[in-house]
Structures are given as C-alpha cells and as structure tokens.
mmCIF file of C-alpha atoms in Angstrom:
data_model
loop_
_atom_site.group_PDB
_atom_site.id
_atom_site.type_symbol
_atom_site.label_atom_id
_atom_site.label_comp_id
_atom_site.label_asym_id
_atom_site.label_seq_id
_atom_site.Cartn_x
_atom_site.Cartn_y
_atom_site.Cartn_z
ATOM 1 C CA MET E 1 -45.288 17.170 -94.596
ATOM 2 C CA ASN E 2 -48.339 18.565 -93.032
ATOM 3 C CA LEU E 3 -48.217 16.367 -89.955
ATOM 4 C CA LYS E 4 -50.018 18.550 -87.452
ATOM 5 C CA ARG E 5 -50.324 16.893 -84.072
ATOM 6 C CA SER E 6 -54.004 17.738 -83.807
ATOM 7 C CA GLY E 7 -56.325 15.956 -81.407
ATOM 8 C CA ALA E 8 -58.849 13.328 -82.362
ATOM 9 C CA LEU E 9 -61.658 15.871 -82.152
ATOM 10 C CA LEU E 10 -60.104 17.949 -84.916
ATOM 11 C CA GLY E 11 -59.819 14.829 -87.039
ATOM 12 C CA VAL E 12 -63.507 14.067 -86.518
ATOM 13 C CA VAL E 13 -64.448 17.640 -87.335
ATOM 14 C CA ALA E 14 -62.320 17.638 -90.484
ATOM 15 C CA VAL E 15 -63.755 14.349 -91.695
ATOM 16 C CA GLY E 16 -67.262 15.444 -90.761
ATOM 17 C CA ALA E 17 -66.914 18.641 -92.757
ATOM 18 C CA MET E 18 -65.696 16.775 -95.797
ATOM 19 C CA THR E 19 -68.479 14.212 -95.351
ATOM 20 C CA LEU E 20 -71.083 16.960 -95.424
ATOM 21 C CA ALA E 21 -69.548 18.248 -98.628
ATOM 22 C CA ALA E 22 -69.840 14.771 -100.113
ATOM 23 C CA CYS E 23 -73.557 14.665 -99.417
ATOM 24 C CA GLY E 24 -74.211 17.289 -102.061
ATOM 25 C CA SER E 25 -72.778 15.271 -104.937
ATOM 26 C CA ASP E 26 -75.148 14.249 -107.697
ATOM 27 C CA ASN E 27 -72.847 12.809 -110.361
ATOM 28 C CA ASN E 28 -70.133 10.173 -110.757
ATOM 29 C CA SER E 29 -67.397 12.599 -109.736
ATOM 30 C CA SER E 30 -67.126 12.725 -105.969
ATOM 31 C CA SER E 31 -66.758 15.940 -103.986
ATOM 32 C CA THR E 32 -63.065 15.133 -103.623
ATOM 33 C CA GLY E 33 -62.620 15.237 -107.383
ATOM 34 C CA VAL E 34 -62.467 11.440 -107.722
ATOM 35 C CA ASP E 35 -64.460 9.490 -110.300
ATOM 36 C CA ALA E 36 -66.233 6.949 -108.087
ATOM 37 C CA SER E 37 -66.995 4.680 -111.023
ATOM 38 C CA ALA E 38 -63.253 4.216 -111.595
ATOM 39 C CA SER E 39 -62.573 3.109 -108.022
ATOM 40 C CA ASN E 40 -61.879 -0.552 -107.264
ATOM 41 C CA ALA E 41 -63.145 -0.130 -103.704
ATOM 42 C CA THR E 42 -66.110 -2.465 -103.214
ATOM 43 C CA CYS E 43 -67.519 -0.561 -100.199
ATOM 44 C CA GLU E 44 -68.567 -3.959 -98.836
ATOM 45 C CA GLY E 45 -68.329 -5.265 -95.302
ATOM 46 C CA LYS E 46 -69.117 -3.470 -92.097
ATOM 47 C CA SER E 47 -69.929 0.217 -92.368
ATOM 48 C CA ASN E 48 -67.687 1.557 -89.619
ATOM 49 C CA LEU E 49 -63.983 0.831 -89.263
ATOM 50 C CA SER E 50 -61.820 1.955 -86.358
ATOM 51 C CA ALA E 51 -58.123 2.823 -86.357
ATOM 52 C CA ALA E 52 -55.580 4.726 -84.299
ATOM 53 C CA GLY E 53 -51.901 5.579 -84.224
ATOM 54 C CA SER E 54 -49.457 7.756 -86.123
ATOM 55 C CA SER E 55 -50.177 11.464 -85.952
ATOM 56 C CA ALA E 56 -47.723 11.848 -88.834
ATOM 57 C CA GLN E 57 -50.264 10.349 -91.219
ATOM 58 C CA LYS E 58 -53.314 12.046 -89.701
ATOM 59 C CA ASN E 59 -53.898 14.593 -92.466
ATOM 60 C CA ALA E 60 -53.393 11.955 -95.137
ATOM 61 C CA MET E 61 -55.817 9.679 -93.311
ATOM 62 C CA ASP E 62 -58.385 12.482 -93.180
ATOM 63 C CA GLN E 63 -58.121 12.732 -96.953
ATOM 64 C CA PHE E 64 -58.322 8.957 -97.400
ATOM 65 C CA VAL E 65 -61.455 8.785 -95.260
ATOM 66 C CA ALA E 66 -63.156 11.696 -97.000
ATOM 67 C CA THR E 67 -62.409 10.183 -100.396
ATOM 68 C CA TYR E 68 -63.636 6.755 -99.319
ATOM 69 C CA ILE E 69 -66.861 8.131 -97.884
ATOM 70 C CA SER E 70 -67.525 10.025 -101.088
ATOM 71 C CA VAL E 71 -66.700 7.090 -103.382
ATOM 72 C CA CYS E 72 -68.949 4.733 -101.433
ATOM 73 C CA GLN E 73 -71.763 7.261 -101.304
ATOM 74 C CA GLU E 74 -71.748 7.337 -105.089
ATOM 75 C CA LYS E 75 -72.052 3.543 -104.981
ATOM 76 C CA GLY E 76 -75.014 3.764 -102.627
ATOM 77 C CA LYS E 77 -73.118 2.738 -99.471
ATOM 78 C CA THR E 78 -72.689 4.585 -96.189
ATOM 79 C CA VAL E 79 -69.279 4.073 -94.591
ATOM 80 C CA ASN E 80 -66.920 5.703 -92.140
ATOM 81 C CA VAL E 81 -63.433 5.190 -90.714
ATOM 82 C CA ALA E 82 -62.759 6.690 -87.282
ATOM 83 C CA TYR E 83 -59.029 7.395 -87.001
ATOM 84 C CA ASN E 84 -57.582 8.629 -83.703
ATOM 85 C CA PRO E 85 -54.061 10.145 -84.088
ATOM 86 C CA SER E 86 -53.023 8.917 -80.650
ATOM 87 C CA GLY E 87 -49.420 8.084 -81.575
ATOM 88 C CA SER E 88 -47.737 5.105 -83.190
ATOM 89 C CA GLY E 89 -47.043 3.224 -79.969
ATOM 90 C CA ASP E 90 -50.619 3.515 -78.787
ATOM 91 C CA GLY E 91 -51.896 2.438 -82.198
ATOM 92 C CA ARG E 92 -49.803 -0.738 -82.128
ATOM 93 C CA THR E 93 -50.911 -1.473 -78.545
ATOM 94 C CA GLN E 94 -54.596 -1.064 -79.387
ATOM 95 C CA PHE E 95 -54.209 -3.179 -82.520
ATOM 96 C CA ILE E 96 -52.598 -6.031 -80.575
ATOM 97 C CA ALA E 97 -55.405 -5.841 -78.003
ATOM 98 C CA GLY E 98 -58.055 -6.070 -80.731
ATOM 99 C CA GLN E 99 -59.498 -2.676 -79.831
ATOM 100 C CA ILE E 100 -59.194 -1.282 -83.375
ATOM 101 C CA ASP E 101 -59.338 -2.773 -86.855
ATOM 102 C CA PHE E 102 -55.966 -1.462 -88.029
ATOM 103 C CA ALA E 103 -53.174 0.765 -86.757
ATOM 104 C CA GLY E 104 -51.108 3.609 -88.185
ATOM 105 C CA SER E 105 -47.434 3.547 -87.269
ATOM 106 C CA ASP E 106 -44.242 5.403 -88.145
ATOM 107 C CA SER E 107 -42.325 2.179 -87.466
ATOM 108 C CA ALA E 108 -43.024 -1.390 -88.530
ATOM 109 C CA ILE E 109 -44.479 -3.716 -85.918
ATOM 110 C CA LYS E 110 -41.818 -6.302 -85.079
ATOM 111 C CA ASP E 111 -40.269 -8.623 -82.515
ATOM 112 C CA GLU E 112 -42.356 -9.187 -79.375
ATOM 113 C CA GLN E 113 -45.210 -6.982 -80.580
ATOM 114 C CA ALA E 114 -45.403 -8.887 -83.866
ATOM 115 C CA ASP E 115 -45.553 -12.156 -81.929
ATOM 116 C CA LYS E 116 -48.398 -10.826 -79.774
ATOM 117 C CA ALA E 117 -50.212 -9.631 -82.889
ATOM 118 C CA LYS E 118 -50.331 -13.223 -84.153
ATOM 119 C CA GLU E 119 -52.617 -14.050 -81.220
ATOM 120 C CA ARG E 120 -54.943 -11.237 -82.245
ATOM 121 C CA CYS E 121 -54.756 -12.168 -85.959
ATOM 122 C CA VAL E 122 -56.021 -15.701 -85.392
ATOM 123 C CA GLY E 123 -54.434 -17.861 -88.068
ATOM 124 C CA GLY E 124 -52.563 -14.901 -89.531
ATOM 125 C CA GLU E 125 -49.938 -12.309 -88.727
ATOM 126 C CA ALA E 126 -49.582 -8.532 -88.732
ATOM 127 C CA TRP E 127 -48.581 -6.998 -92.050
ATOM 128 C CA ASN E 128 -46.887 -3.609 -92.342
ATOM 129 C CA LEU E 129 -48.230 -1.809 -95.420
ATOM 130 C CA PRO E 130 -46.489 1.511 -96.304
ATOM 131 C CA LEU E 131 -49.335 3.827 -97.230
ATOM 132 C CA VAL E 132 -48.015 7.330 -96.511
ATOM 133 C CA PHE E 133 -44.620 8.870 -97.318
ATOM 134 C CA GLY E 134 -43.307 12.355 -96.687
ATOM 135 C CA PRO E 135 -39.950 14.122 -96.877
ATOM 136 C CA ILE E 136 -38.139 15.512 -93.845
ATOM 137 C CA ALA E 137 -36.496 18.885 -94.372
ATOM 138 C CA VAL E 138 -33.245 20.016 -92.761
ATOM 139 C CA ALA E 139 -34.403 23.578 -92.113
ATOM 140 C CA TYR E 140 -32.123 26.387 -90.986
ATOM 141 C CA ASN E 141 -32.010 30.119 -90.245
ATOM 142 C CA LEU E 142 -28.737 31.673 -91.342
ATOM 143 C CA ASP E 143 -28.552 35.273 -92.518
ATOM 144 C CA GLY E 144 -26.976 35.672 -95.938
ATOM 145 C CA VAL E 145 -26.853 31.937 -96.682
ATOM 146 C CA ASP E 146 -29.621 31.120 -99.130
ATOM 147 C CA LYS E 147 -28.087 27.847 -100.274
ATOM 148 C CA LEU E 148 -26.532 25.330 -97.930
ATOM 149 C CA VAL E 149 -25.297 21.810 -98.624
ATOM 150 C CA LEU E 150 -24.897 19.252 -95.836
ATOM 151 C CA ASN E 151 -24.415 15.500 -95.726
ATOM 152 C CA ALA E 152 -25.252 12.775 -93.236
ATOM 153 C CA GLU E 153 -21.825 12.794 -91.592
ATOM 154 C CA VAL E 154 -21.852 16.555 -91.041
ATOM 155 C CA LEU E 155 -25.458 16.460 -89.823
ATOM 156 C CA ALA E 156 -24.567 13.727 -87.345
ATOM 157 C CA LYS E 157 -21.739 15.837 -85.960
ATOM 158 C CA ILE E 158 -23.951 18.923 -85.768
ATOM 159 C CA PHE E 159 -26.660 17.078 -83.849
ATOM 160 C CA ASN E 160 -24.277 15.240 -81.511
ATOM 161 C CA GLY E 161 -22.230 18.355 -80.728
ATOM 162 C CA GLY E 162 -19.154 17.459 -82.767
ATOM 163 C CA ILE E 163 -19.558 20.528 -84.996
ATOM 164 C CA THR E 164 -20.537 23.736 -83.230
ATOM 165 C CA LYS E 165 -19.761 26.599 -85.655
ATOM 166 C CA TRP E 166 -21.282 27.384 -89.040
ATOM 167 C CA ASN E 167 -17.863 28.032 -90.581
ATOM 168 C CA ASP E 168 -16.505 24.662 -89.496
ATOM 169 C CA PRO E 169 -14.145 23.268 -92.166
ATOM 170 C CA ALA E 170 -16.394 20.243 -92.743
ATOM 171 C CA ILE E 171 -19.332 22.501 -93.635
ATOM 172 C CA ALA E 172 -17.126 24.825 -95.690
ATOM 173 C CA ALA E 173 -15.856 21.870 -97.731
ATOM 174 C CA LEU E 174 -19.412 21.131 -98.873
ATOM 175 C CA ASN E 175 -20.127 24.789 -99.662
ATOM 176 C CA SER E 176 -17.284 26.070 -101.786
ATOM 177 C CA GLY E 177 -17.500 29.827 -102.316
ATOM 178 C CA ALA E 178 -20.183 30.372 -99.680
ATOM 179 C CA SER E 179 -19.668 32.964 -96.972
ATOM 180 C CA LEU E 180 -20.312 31.044 -93.763
ATOM 181 C CA PRO E 181 -20.435 33.069 -90.542
ATOM 182 C CA ASP E 182 -18.278 32.438 -87.501
ATOM 183 C CA GLU E 183 -21.445 31.826 -85.539
ATOM 184 C CA LYS E 184 -22.581 29.206 -83.028
ATOM 185 C CA ILE E 185 -24.928 26.529 -84.345
ATOM 186 C CA THR E 186 -28.107 26.122 -82.310
ATOM 187 C CA THR E 187 -29.716 22.745 -82.851
ATOM 188 C CA VAL E 188 -33.458 22.521 -82.260
ATOM 189 C CA ILE E 189 -34.864 19.071 -81.558
ATOM 190 C CA ARG E 190 -38.248 17.556 -80.792
ATOM 191 C CA SER E 191 -38.910 17.498 -77.056
ATOM 192 C CA ASP E 192 -41.757 15.014 -77.494
ATOM 193 C CA SER E 193 -41.549 11.438 -78.751
ATOM 194 C CA SER E 194 -41.793 11.510 -82.517
ATOM 195 C CA GLY E 195 -41.595 9.251 -85.540
ATOM 196 C CA THR E 196 -39.856 12.135 -87.300
ATOM 197 C CA THR E 197 -37.076 12.019 -84.697
ATOM 198 C CA ASP E 198 -36.848 8.248 -85.023
ATOM 199 C CA ASN E 199 -36.516 8.347 -88.809
ATOM 200 C CA PHE E 200 -34.063 11.258 -88.742
ATOM 201 C CA GLN E 201 -31.842 9.334 -86.344
ATOM 202 C CA LYS E 202 -32.198 6.150 -88.398
ATOM 203 C CA TYR E 203 -31.005 8.151 -91.395
ATOM 204 C CA LEU E 204 -27.978 9.446 -89.478
ATOM 205 C CA ASP E 205 -27.215 5.956 -88.196
ATOM 206 C CA ALA E 206 -27.404 4.440 -91.682
ATOM 207 C CA ALA E 207 -25.705 7.111 -93.760
ATOM 208 C CA SER E 208 -23.167 8.961 -91.599
ATOM 209 C CA ASN E 209 -20.267 6.503 -91.887
ATOM 210 C CA GLY E 210 -20.195 5.922 -88.158
ATOM 211 C CA ALA E 211 -20.399 9.586 -87.094
ATOM 212 C CA TRP E 212 -23.731 8.904 -85.353
ATOM 213 C CA THR E 213 -23.257 6.432 -82.505
ATOM 214 C CA SER E 214 -26.247 6.990 -80.200
ATOM 215 C CA GLY E 215 -28.758 4.913 -82.143
ATOM 216 C CA ALA E 216 -32.335 5.812 -82.966
ATOM 217 C CA GLY E 217 -35.714 5.922 -81.273
ATOM 218 C CA SER E 218 -38.721 8.191 -80.927
ATOM 219 C CA ASP E 219 -36.869 10.291 -78.351
ATOM 220 C CA PHE E 220 -33.789 12.260 -79.418
ATOM 221 C CA THR E 221 -30.582 10.483 -78.411
ATOM 222 C CA GLY E 222 -27.896 12.901 -79.615
ATOM 223 C CA GLY E 223 -27.403 14.704 -76.341
ATOM 224 C CA VAL E 224 -27.429 18.308 -77.591
ATOM 225 C CA GLY E 225 -30.163 20.666 -78.684
ATOM 226 C CA GLU E 226 -32.934 22.947 -77.499
ATOM 227 C CA GLY E 227 -36.253 21.143 -77.341
ATOM 228 C CA ALA E 228 -39.549 22.289 -78.827
ATOM 229 C CA LYS E 229 -42.812 20.398 -78.942
ATOM 230 C CA GLY E 230 -44.255 19.158 -82.184
ATOM 231 C CA SER E 231 -43.442 19.942 -85.783
ATOM 232 C CA ALA E 232 -44.935 23.395 -85.497
ATOM 233 C CA GLY E 233 -42.857 24.065 -82.391
ATOM 234 C CA VAL E 234 -39.464 23.268 -83.897
ATOM 235 C CA ALA E 235 -40.243 25.143 -87.111
ATOM 236 C CA GLN E 236 -41.347 28.249 -85.225
ATOM 237 C CA ALA E 237 -38.305 28.045 -82.956
ATOM 238 C CA VAL E 238 -35.923 28.065 -85.928
ATOM 239 C CA ALA E 239 -37.870 30.861 -87.619
ATOM 240 C CA THR E 240 -37.160 33.126 -84.635
ATOM 241 C CA ALA E 241 -33.603 32.023 -83.826
ATOM 242 C CA PRO E 242 -30.794 33.060 -86.218
ATOM 243 C CA GLY E 243 -28.069 30.430 -86.428
ATOM 244 C CA SER E 244 -30.432 27.543 -85.713
ATOM 245 C CA ILE E 245 -31.154 24.280 -87.509
ATOM 246 C CA THR E 246 -33.734 21.503 -87.146
ATOM 247 C CA TYR E 247 -35.305 18.484 -88.839
ATOM 248 C CA VAL E 248 -38.988 18.898 -89.661
ATOM 249 C CA GLU E 249 -41.606 17.835 -92.185
ATOM 250 C CA LYS E 250 -41.360 19.839 -95.393
ATOM 251 C CA SER E 251 -44.708 21.597 -95.146
ATOM 252 C CA PHE E 252 -43.786 23.132 -91.779
ATOM 253 C CA ALA E 253 -40.553 24.476 -93.239
ATOM 254 C CA ASP E 254 -42.564 25.904 -96.132
ATOM 255 C CA GLN E 255 -45.188 27.449 -93.871
ATOM 256 C CA ASN E 256 -42.528 29.210 -91.808
ATOM 257 C CA LYS E 257 -40.554 30.271 -94.910
ATOM 258 C CA LEU E 258 -37.449 28.490 -93.667
ATOM 259 C CA SER E 259 -34.427 27.806 -95.822
ATOM 260 C CA VAL E 260 -33.946 24.091 -96.509
ATOM 261 C CA ALA E 261 -30.539 22.495 -96.963
ATOM 262 C CA GLU E 262 -29.625 20.306 -99.892
ATOM 263 C CA ILE E 263 -28.249 16.894 -98.950
ATOM 264 C CA ASN E 264 -25.081 15.563 -100.529
ATOM 265 C CA THR E 265 -25.546 11.819 -101.058
ATOM 266 C CA GLY E 266 -21.935 11.191 -102.050
ATOM 267 C CA SER E 267 -22.269 11.867 -105.734
ATOM 268 C CA GLU E 268 -24.247 15.113 -105.792
ATOM 269 C CA ALA E 269 -26.171 17.629 -103.720
ATOM 270 C CA VAL E 270 -29.927 16.997 -103.953
ATOM 271 C CA ALA E 271 -32.548 19.634 -103.217
ATOM 272 C CA LEU E 272 -35.781 18.611 -101.495
ATOM 273 C CA THR E 273 -38.690 18.486 -103.951
ATOM 274 C CA ASN E 274 -41.625 16.135 -104.383
ATOM 275 C CA ASP E 275 -39.895 14.631 -107.407
ATOM 276 C CA SER E 276 -36.571 14.048 -105.640
ATOM 277 C CA ALA E 277 -38.315 12.432 -102.665
ATOM 278 C CA ALA E 278 -40.403 10.247 -104.998
ATOM 279 C CA LYS E 279 -37.225 9.009 -106.675
ATOM 280 C CA SER E 280 -35.820 7.654 -103.429
ATOM 281 C CA ILE E 281 -39.139 6.004 -102.551
ATOM 282 C CA ALA E 282 -39.363 4.390 -105.987
ATOM 283 C CA GLY E 283 -35.917 2.901 -105.427
ATOM 284 C CA ALA E 284 -36.738 1.529 -101.986
ATOM 285 C CA LYS E 285 -36.245 -2.144 -101.240
ATOM 286 C CA PHE E 286 -38.428 -4.298 -99.027
ATOM 287 C CA LYS E 287 -37.299 -6.805 -96.408
ATOM 288 C CA SER E 288 -39.055 -9.517 -98.427
ATOM 289 C CA ASP E 289 -39.887 -9.999 -102.100
ATOM 290 C CA ALA E 290 -43.032 -11.952 -101.236
ATOM 291 C CA THR E 291 -46.545 -10.546 -101.432
ATOM 292 C CA GLY E 292 -47.755 -9.729 -97.937
ATOM 293 C CA ASP E 293 -45.742 -7.843 -95.349
ATOM 294 C CA LEU E 294 -44.059 -4.820 -96.939
ATOM 295 C CA THR E 295 -41.641 -3.715 -94.245
ATOM 296 C CA LEU E 296 -39.153 -1.399 -95.910
ATOM 297 C CA ASP E 297 -35.397 -1.728 -95.871
ATOM 298 C CA LEU E 298 -34.980 1.898 -94.812
ATOM 299 C CA ALA E 299 -31.255 1.860 -95.536
ATOM 300 C CA SER E 300 -32.125 1.542 -99.227
ATOM 301 C CA ILE E 301 -33.747 4.977 -98.960
ATOM 302 C CA PHE E 302 -31.382 6.620 -96.496
ATOM 303 C CA LYS E 303 -28.224 5.468 -98.323
ATOM 304 C CA THR E 304 -29.474 6.006 -101.865
ATOM 305 C CA ASN E 305 -26.999 7.326 -104.399
ATOM 306 C CA GLU E 306 -29.431 7.369 -107.295
ATOM 307 C CA ALA E 307 -29.163 10.577 -109.273
ATOM 308 C CA GLY E 308 -31.642 13.190 -108.110
ATOM 309 C CA ALA E 309 -32.959 11.133 -105.164
ATOM 310 C CA TYR E 310 -33.496 12.901 -101.823
ATOM 311 C CA PRO E 311 -32.640 10.445 -99.035
ATOM 312 C CA LEU E 312 -34.392 11.772 -95.943
ATOM 313 C CA VAL E 313 -37.939 10.438 -96.171
ATOM 314 C CA LEU E 314 -40.435 9.378 -93.501
ATOM 315 C CA ALA E 315 -42.455 6.228 -94.238
ATOM 316 C CA THR E 316 -45.555 5.367 -92.226
ATOM 317 C CA TYR E 317 -47.444 2.099 -92.237
ATOM 318 C CA SER E 318 -50.954 0.771 -91.905
ATOM 319 C CA ILE E 319 -50.731 -2.363 -89.777
ATOM 320 C CA VAL E 320 -53.372 -4.987 -90.584
ATOM 321 C CA CYS E 321 -54.067 -8.680 -90.032
ATOM 322 C CA SER E 322 -53.184 -10.869 -92.995
ATOM 323 C CA LYS E 323 -56.091 -13.063 -91.894
ATOM 324 C CA GLY E 324 -58.141 -13.568 -88.753
ATOM 325 C CA TYR E 325 -60.720 -10.794 -89.128
ATOM 326 C CA ASP E 326 -64.370 -11.746 -89.426
ATOM 327 C CA ALA E 327 -65.687 -11.638 -92.994
ATOM 328 C CA ASP E 328 -67.294 -8.187 -92.702
ATOM 329 C CA THR E 329 -64.161 -6.609 -91.251
ATOM 330 C CA THR E 330 -61.953 -8.265 -93.876
ATOM 331 C CA ALA E 331 -64.080 -6.868 -96.690
ATOM 332 C CA ALA E 332 -64.186 -3.383 -95.179
ATOM 333 C CA VAL E 333 -60.443 -3.212 -94.442
ATOM 334 C CA LYS E 334 -59.581 -4.340 -97.973
ATOM 335 C CA SER E 335 -62.052 -1.898 -99.504
ATOM 336 C CA PHE E 336 -60.787 1.101 -97.533
ATOM 337 C CA LEU E 337 -57.110 0.345 -98.120
ATOM 338 C CA THR E 338 -57.765 -0.170 -101.841
ATOM 339 C CA SER E 339 -59.289 3.301 -102.019
ATOM 340 C CA ALA E 340 -56.495 4.853 -99.922
ATOM 341 C CA ALA E 341 -53.743 3.267 -102.020
ATOM 342 C CA ASN E 342 -55.243 4.493 -105.290
ATOM 343 C CA GLU E 343 -57.639 7.432 -105.610
ATOM 344 C CA GLY E 344 -56.812 8.458 -102.049
ATOM 345 C CA GLN E 345 -53.296 9.384 -103.165
ATOM 346 C CA ALA E 346 -54.582 12.194 -105.399
ATOM 347 C CA ASN E 347 -53.649 15.672 -104.141
ATOM 348 C CA LEU E 348 -51.505 14.344 -101.273
ATOM 349 C CA ALA E 349 -48.641 16.509 -102.520
ATOM 350 C CA GLU E 350 -50.668 19.603 -101.629
ATOM 351 C CA GLN E 351 -50.463 18.498 -97.987
ATOM 352 C CA GLY E 352 -46.723 17.887 -98.111
ATOM 353 C CA TYR E 353 -46.854 14.118 -98.632
ATOM 354 C CA VAL E 354 -45.399 12.179 -101.558
ATOM 355 C CA PRO E 355 -47.943 10.112 -103.533
ATOM 356 C CA LEU E 356 -46.992 6.468 -103.977
ATOM 357 C CA PRO E 357 -44.732 5.766 -106.964
ATOM 358 C CA ALA E 358 -46.254 3.221 -109.363
ATOM 359 C CA ASN E 359 -43.950 0.335 -108.387
ATOM 360 C CA VAL E 360 -44.693 0.753 -104.663
ATOM 361 C CA GLN E 361 -48.404 1.165 -105.405
ATOM 362 C CA ASP E 362 -48.416 -2.118 -107.350
ATOM 363 C CA ARG E 363 -46.784 -4.022 -104.469
ATOM 364 C CA LEU E 364 -49.218 -2.456 -102.013
ATOM 365 C CA ASN E 365 -52.281 -3.353 -104.090
ATOM 366 C CA ALA E 366 -51.106 -6.954 -104.367
ATOM 367 C CA SER E 367 -50.724 -7.227 -100.589
ATOM 368 C CA ILE E 368 -54.134 -5.661 -99.948
ATOM 369 C CA THR E 369 -55.712 -8.166 -102.322
ATOM 370 C CA ALA E 370 -53.974 -11.006 -100.428
ATOM 371 C CA ILE E 371 -55.641 -10.140 -97.090
ATOM 372 C CA SER E 372 -58.037 -13.002 -96.376
#
C-alpha cells in the first residue's frame, strides 16, 4: 500500500493541490470523479476539522479530504480536514488530550488509553472505526525463483532465525519442483516503529502454530534482521540485496519490481491481489456485534482459511468519540466520515489500498450514524 512516511507539509501540499483542482468544477461531478449529488455527506458543522496519527493511512486520508472538499464545494460549503501523519501513538495521545477531533491509528485504542479517552469524550467513549485497509506483501529477491510459497510457520522461523537457508527442507516442502539455492537468507526489517511491523508480528503470533514466541509491537521483536527505515527503505534494501526478504506494503513491492511470495493458509497457496485481500477483509469478525465500536478480531483475518483469501492485511482505524463533541464538531465528524466511508473509497486500489467490502462498509456507516 502506498504508505509513504511523508511529513505533514507534504500532506498539506497534496491536499492543497487537489483543493485547487476542485475549485475549477462547474457541474455535479467533482474534480475527483465523484457525483456530489449522490453523496450522503451533509457538509454541516464546523468548517475545519483536525486529525493526526497513522502515517500508514496518510495517502488514503489525502484522497478522503480532497473528495470531501470537492463534494462540499458542489453543495456550496467550504470545508477542510487537516491531517498530520505524526504516527499512531501520537495521534492517540493528542486525541485523548482533546487537541484534535479524531485520530488515525494502526491499532485500536484500548485499556488505559481507552479509559482516559472517556474523560475526553464526556458522556461517551472512544470508538475504533476501521476506515483503511491494505495488504502487506512478503517481498523477496531470489535469482531464478519467480514463484515462492511460504506459510506463517516458515515465515516465523525465517524472521526469528530458525530458518537461515533458502533450500531449508521446510521451504522446499512448500515449493515442490522449485530449484531453491543453497544461499543464506537475509531478513530486512523496519528499523523504525511501524504499524506494519506490529501487524506482521500479530499475524505470525496468530497463525504460526507457536513458531513465533516474541509477541508483537511497533518495534520488531524477532531478534534477527538488517534494519532499514520506512517502507521505501526496506523495499529498496531488498531490491539491491540478492537472497533477501522483507514485509512491506504492496505498492512498495510493486514500485521496486520485487517478487512477492504466495501464502499457504493451510488449504491452498494464495497470491496477493486486491481481490484476495478483499476476501479476507469481507470475512473479518468484530470484537462486538453491536453498532458502535468496530474493533476487529484480527485473528479472523490472519487465520482465515477461506478459499482465495490472502491473510496478511493491515487495518487502520479512525478513532472518534461516540458522544461528547459539541454539536458543530459532531456534525462535521459524521459528515466527513460518511464521505470517506463511501465515495472516498473510490480509486483507493490505485494507491495500493483495498476499498471497503460492502458488509464492512454497512457496519461502518451504521456506527458513523450512531455518533451523537
């Protein structure tokens, strides 16, 4: 997914450029290709919203904001959403402190932070609303091996140092007939704190049948690997290092023309495509069946055995107050999220994200409507 760790200034420039493009529109079809008359966004409430957090969702948020600005312009309203991709942890901290209207986060707000958020959301609580999804590729550089199948158990052993050669019997068993070299495996990991690292490790923890024992977190816990900063850094490192492997958002693997492994889920090997990632998202379960907080049961994605479903997917949330905003902020937050969850999803695939499947979109719209 195109999760470039750009600074806030680049985000402002990108949104500003798209805003200027919107100013030239003179019909019901916005500059982003969206029919404003079909949008359910009311464009009511305060004109300027503020948000911060996940850099993973920055490019999606830029698109959401540009679309929202354009839709509201067609309805005669001037709006803006200033999103600072300062990192998930910072976004949650600012949200709790009441410094921003909503946060972006690669992990759900929970435990002590959720309790503190109740003080900020006077009379309400913090809801985690999954707005942006994107697949994580297992990208590799191995001469003569154009197709490679791995599974969670083998990946866990590669990234914790238990498997060190490409022709290891465990890899060979998943790749019958392939000519695997007697070559050292070089693992490349994120040197910076990252939601991608956290979700990759959560996947290994959930799906590797106990082969991964070091837990998860935004910092890599496996103990082996050469570090590189950012998604671009790990992708470029693998591109120049034969015998290497990494985990990285799909668009960075595509940009660097890296080979991407298929993942064996127990019943079949599944290639990474937008459709295969969407299948796993559509089958995701939530921690609760109630309308409101939509924290995902990530194991339902990571351990999927549905035919054709790719299991390694990053989910990022918008964290909002269920109630407790003033009336103008409530209206604006609901209006923006309504646009982002619907017309804002158009063309996300071009940026390496996976648009919301219909069943997830329906749950999300119901929760947005319930904000009061």
